[in-house]
Short mmCIF file of C-alpha atoms in Angstrom, two decimals:
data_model
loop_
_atom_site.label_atom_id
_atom_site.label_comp_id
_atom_site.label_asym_id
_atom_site.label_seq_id
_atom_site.Cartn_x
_atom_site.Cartn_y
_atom_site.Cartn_z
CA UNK A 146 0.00 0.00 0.00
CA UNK A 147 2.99 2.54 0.91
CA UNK A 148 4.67 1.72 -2.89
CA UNK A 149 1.57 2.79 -4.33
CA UNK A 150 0.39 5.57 -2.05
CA UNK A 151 4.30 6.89 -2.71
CA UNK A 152 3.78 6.79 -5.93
CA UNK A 153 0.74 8.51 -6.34
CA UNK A 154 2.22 11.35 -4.20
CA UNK A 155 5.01 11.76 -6.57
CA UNK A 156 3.44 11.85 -9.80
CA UNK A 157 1.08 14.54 -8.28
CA UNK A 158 4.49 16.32 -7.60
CA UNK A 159 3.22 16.34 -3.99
CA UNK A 160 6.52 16.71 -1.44
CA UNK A 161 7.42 14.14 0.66
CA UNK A 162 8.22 15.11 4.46
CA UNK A 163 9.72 12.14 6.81
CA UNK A 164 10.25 12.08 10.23
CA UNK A 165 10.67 9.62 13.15
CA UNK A 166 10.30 8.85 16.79
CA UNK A 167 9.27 7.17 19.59
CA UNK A 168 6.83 9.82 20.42
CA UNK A 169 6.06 7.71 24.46
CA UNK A 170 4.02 10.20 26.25
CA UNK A 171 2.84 12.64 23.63
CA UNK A 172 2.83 15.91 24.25
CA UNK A 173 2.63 19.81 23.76
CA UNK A 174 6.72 19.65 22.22
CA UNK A 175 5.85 16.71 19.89
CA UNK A 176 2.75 18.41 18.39
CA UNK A 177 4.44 21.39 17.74
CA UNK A 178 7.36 19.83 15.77
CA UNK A 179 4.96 17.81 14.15
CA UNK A 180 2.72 20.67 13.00
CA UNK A 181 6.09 22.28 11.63
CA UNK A 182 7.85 19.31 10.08
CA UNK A 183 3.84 18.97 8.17
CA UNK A 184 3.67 22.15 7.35
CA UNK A 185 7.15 21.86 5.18
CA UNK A 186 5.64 20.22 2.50
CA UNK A 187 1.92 18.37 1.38
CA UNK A 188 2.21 14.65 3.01
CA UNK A 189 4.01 14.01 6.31
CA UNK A 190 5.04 10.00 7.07
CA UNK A 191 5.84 9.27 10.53
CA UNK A 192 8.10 6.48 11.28
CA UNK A 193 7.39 5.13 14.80
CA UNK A 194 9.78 3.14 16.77
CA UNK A 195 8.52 -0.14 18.24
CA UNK A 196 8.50 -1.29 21.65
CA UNK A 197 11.90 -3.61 21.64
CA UNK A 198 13.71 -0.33 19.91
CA UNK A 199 12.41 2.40 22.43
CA UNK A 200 13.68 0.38 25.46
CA UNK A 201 16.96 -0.40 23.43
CA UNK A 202 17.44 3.71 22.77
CA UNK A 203 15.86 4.62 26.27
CA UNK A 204 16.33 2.04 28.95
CA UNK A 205 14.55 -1.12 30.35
CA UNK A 206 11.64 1.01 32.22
CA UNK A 207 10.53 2.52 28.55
CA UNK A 208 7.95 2.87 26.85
CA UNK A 209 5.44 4.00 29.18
CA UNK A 210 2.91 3.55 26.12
CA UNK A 211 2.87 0.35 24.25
CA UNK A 212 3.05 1.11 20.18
CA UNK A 213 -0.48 0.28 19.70
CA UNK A 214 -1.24 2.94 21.96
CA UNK A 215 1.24 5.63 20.38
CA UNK A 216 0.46 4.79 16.76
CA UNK A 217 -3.28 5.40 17.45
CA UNK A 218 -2.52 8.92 18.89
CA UNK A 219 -0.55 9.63 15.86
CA UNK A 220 -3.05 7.95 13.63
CA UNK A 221 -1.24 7.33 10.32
CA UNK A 222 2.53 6.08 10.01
CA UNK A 223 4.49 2.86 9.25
CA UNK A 224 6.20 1.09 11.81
CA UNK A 225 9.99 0.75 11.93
CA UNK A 226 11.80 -2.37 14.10
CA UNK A 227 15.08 -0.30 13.73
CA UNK A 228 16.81 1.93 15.99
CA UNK A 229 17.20 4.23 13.42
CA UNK A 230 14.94 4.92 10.30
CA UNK A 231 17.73 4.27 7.43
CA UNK A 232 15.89 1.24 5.34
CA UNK A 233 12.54 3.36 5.71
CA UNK A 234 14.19 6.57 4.41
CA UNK A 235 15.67 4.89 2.09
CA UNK A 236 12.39 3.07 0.96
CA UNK A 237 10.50 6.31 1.16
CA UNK A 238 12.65 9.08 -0.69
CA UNK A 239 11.81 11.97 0.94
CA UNK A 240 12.15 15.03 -0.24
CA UNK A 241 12.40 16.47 3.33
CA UNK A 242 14.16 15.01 6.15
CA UNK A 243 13.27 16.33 9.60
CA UNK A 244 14.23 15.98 13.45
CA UNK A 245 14.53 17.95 16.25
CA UNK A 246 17.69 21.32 16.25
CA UNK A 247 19.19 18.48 18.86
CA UNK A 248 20.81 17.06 15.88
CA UNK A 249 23.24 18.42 13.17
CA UNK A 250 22.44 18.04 9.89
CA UNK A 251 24.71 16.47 9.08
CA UNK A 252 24.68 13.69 12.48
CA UNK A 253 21.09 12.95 11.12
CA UNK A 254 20.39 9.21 9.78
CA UNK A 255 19.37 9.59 5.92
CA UNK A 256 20.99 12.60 5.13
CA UNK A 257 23.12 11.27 2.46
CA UNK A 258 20.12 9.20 1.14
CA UNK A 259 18.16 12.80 0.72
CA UNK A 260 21.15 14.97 -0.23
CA UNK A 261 22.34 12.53 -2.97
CA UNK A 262 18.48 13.39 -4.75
CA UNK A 263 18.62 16.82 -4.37
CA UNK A 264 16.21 16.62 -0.77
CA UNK A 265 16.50 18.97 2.14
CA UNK A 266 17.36 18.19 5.80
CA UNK A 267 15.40 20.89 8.17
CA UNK A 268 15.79 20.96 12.19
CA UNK A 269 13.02 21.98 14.06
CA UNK A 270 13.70 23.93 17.61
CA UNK A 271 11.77 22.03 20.43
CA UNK A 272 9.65 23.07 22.49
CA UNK A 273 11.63 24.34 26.15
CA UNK A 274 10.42 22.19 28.97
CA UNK A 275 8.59 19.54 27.29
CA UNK A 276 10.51 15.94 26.56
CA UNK A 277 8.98 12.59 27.69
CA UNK A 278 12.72 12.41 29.73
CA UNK A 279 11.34 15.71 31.57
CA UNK A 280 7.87 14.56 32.37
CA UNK A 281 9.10 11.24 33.46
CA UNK A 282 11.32 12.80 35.99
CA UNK A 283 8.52 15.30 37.11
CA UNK A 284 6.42 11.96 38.04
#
């Protein structure tokens, strides 16, 4: 369904904006950089990091929200078993590439996938005070 969804996008000449997290407790600082990284182009794909790969990048005592439960808050994106998105960039092609102002450019996984086609890579500032790290250590 993605191949031909994909495809349809691009022969509309729609742009392509990808982005990934585990997005555990969402919150005000996720649906800001969300409503930024969608408003960069005309279709946004969310990659969502499973269970096993949150507690790999985060520790034993994470997620606090099971996938099932964080892909139905963000509604529509593909799921991704990796701890980073590189096969799914690479699958998708996006024409934008985006993550939080945390990262470089250039430190980003799938830069060289979108340079090489001509794509951009955009960092988005967060939002002060709001990280599921920050929350969790409020509780």
């Amino acid at each position: 369904t993605l191949i031909h969804t994909l495809s349809q996008w691009r022969f509309k000449e729609e742009k392509i904006v990808f982005t990934n997290g585990c997005f555990d407790i969402l919150h005000r600082g996720h649906i800001e950089y969300l409503a930024q990284a969608a408003g960069l182009g005309q279709k946004l794909v969310i990659g969502l990091n499973t269970d096993a790969s949150v507690k790999r990048l985060k520790g034993d005592k994470r997620p606090v929200n099971n996938q099932e439960a964080r892909a139905l808050l963000l509604a529509s994106l593909l799921f991704t078993d990796e701890d980073t998105p590189l096969e799914l960039i690479r699958f998708i092609q996006p024409d934008i590439l985006v993550k939080g102002s945390d990262y470089k450019p250039e430190e980003i996984v799938g830069y060289d996938i979108v340079k090489a086609k001509g794509g951009e890579i955009i960092t988005i500032d967060l939002t002060p005070g709001f990280s599921t790290t920050s929350i969790l250590q409020k509780l």
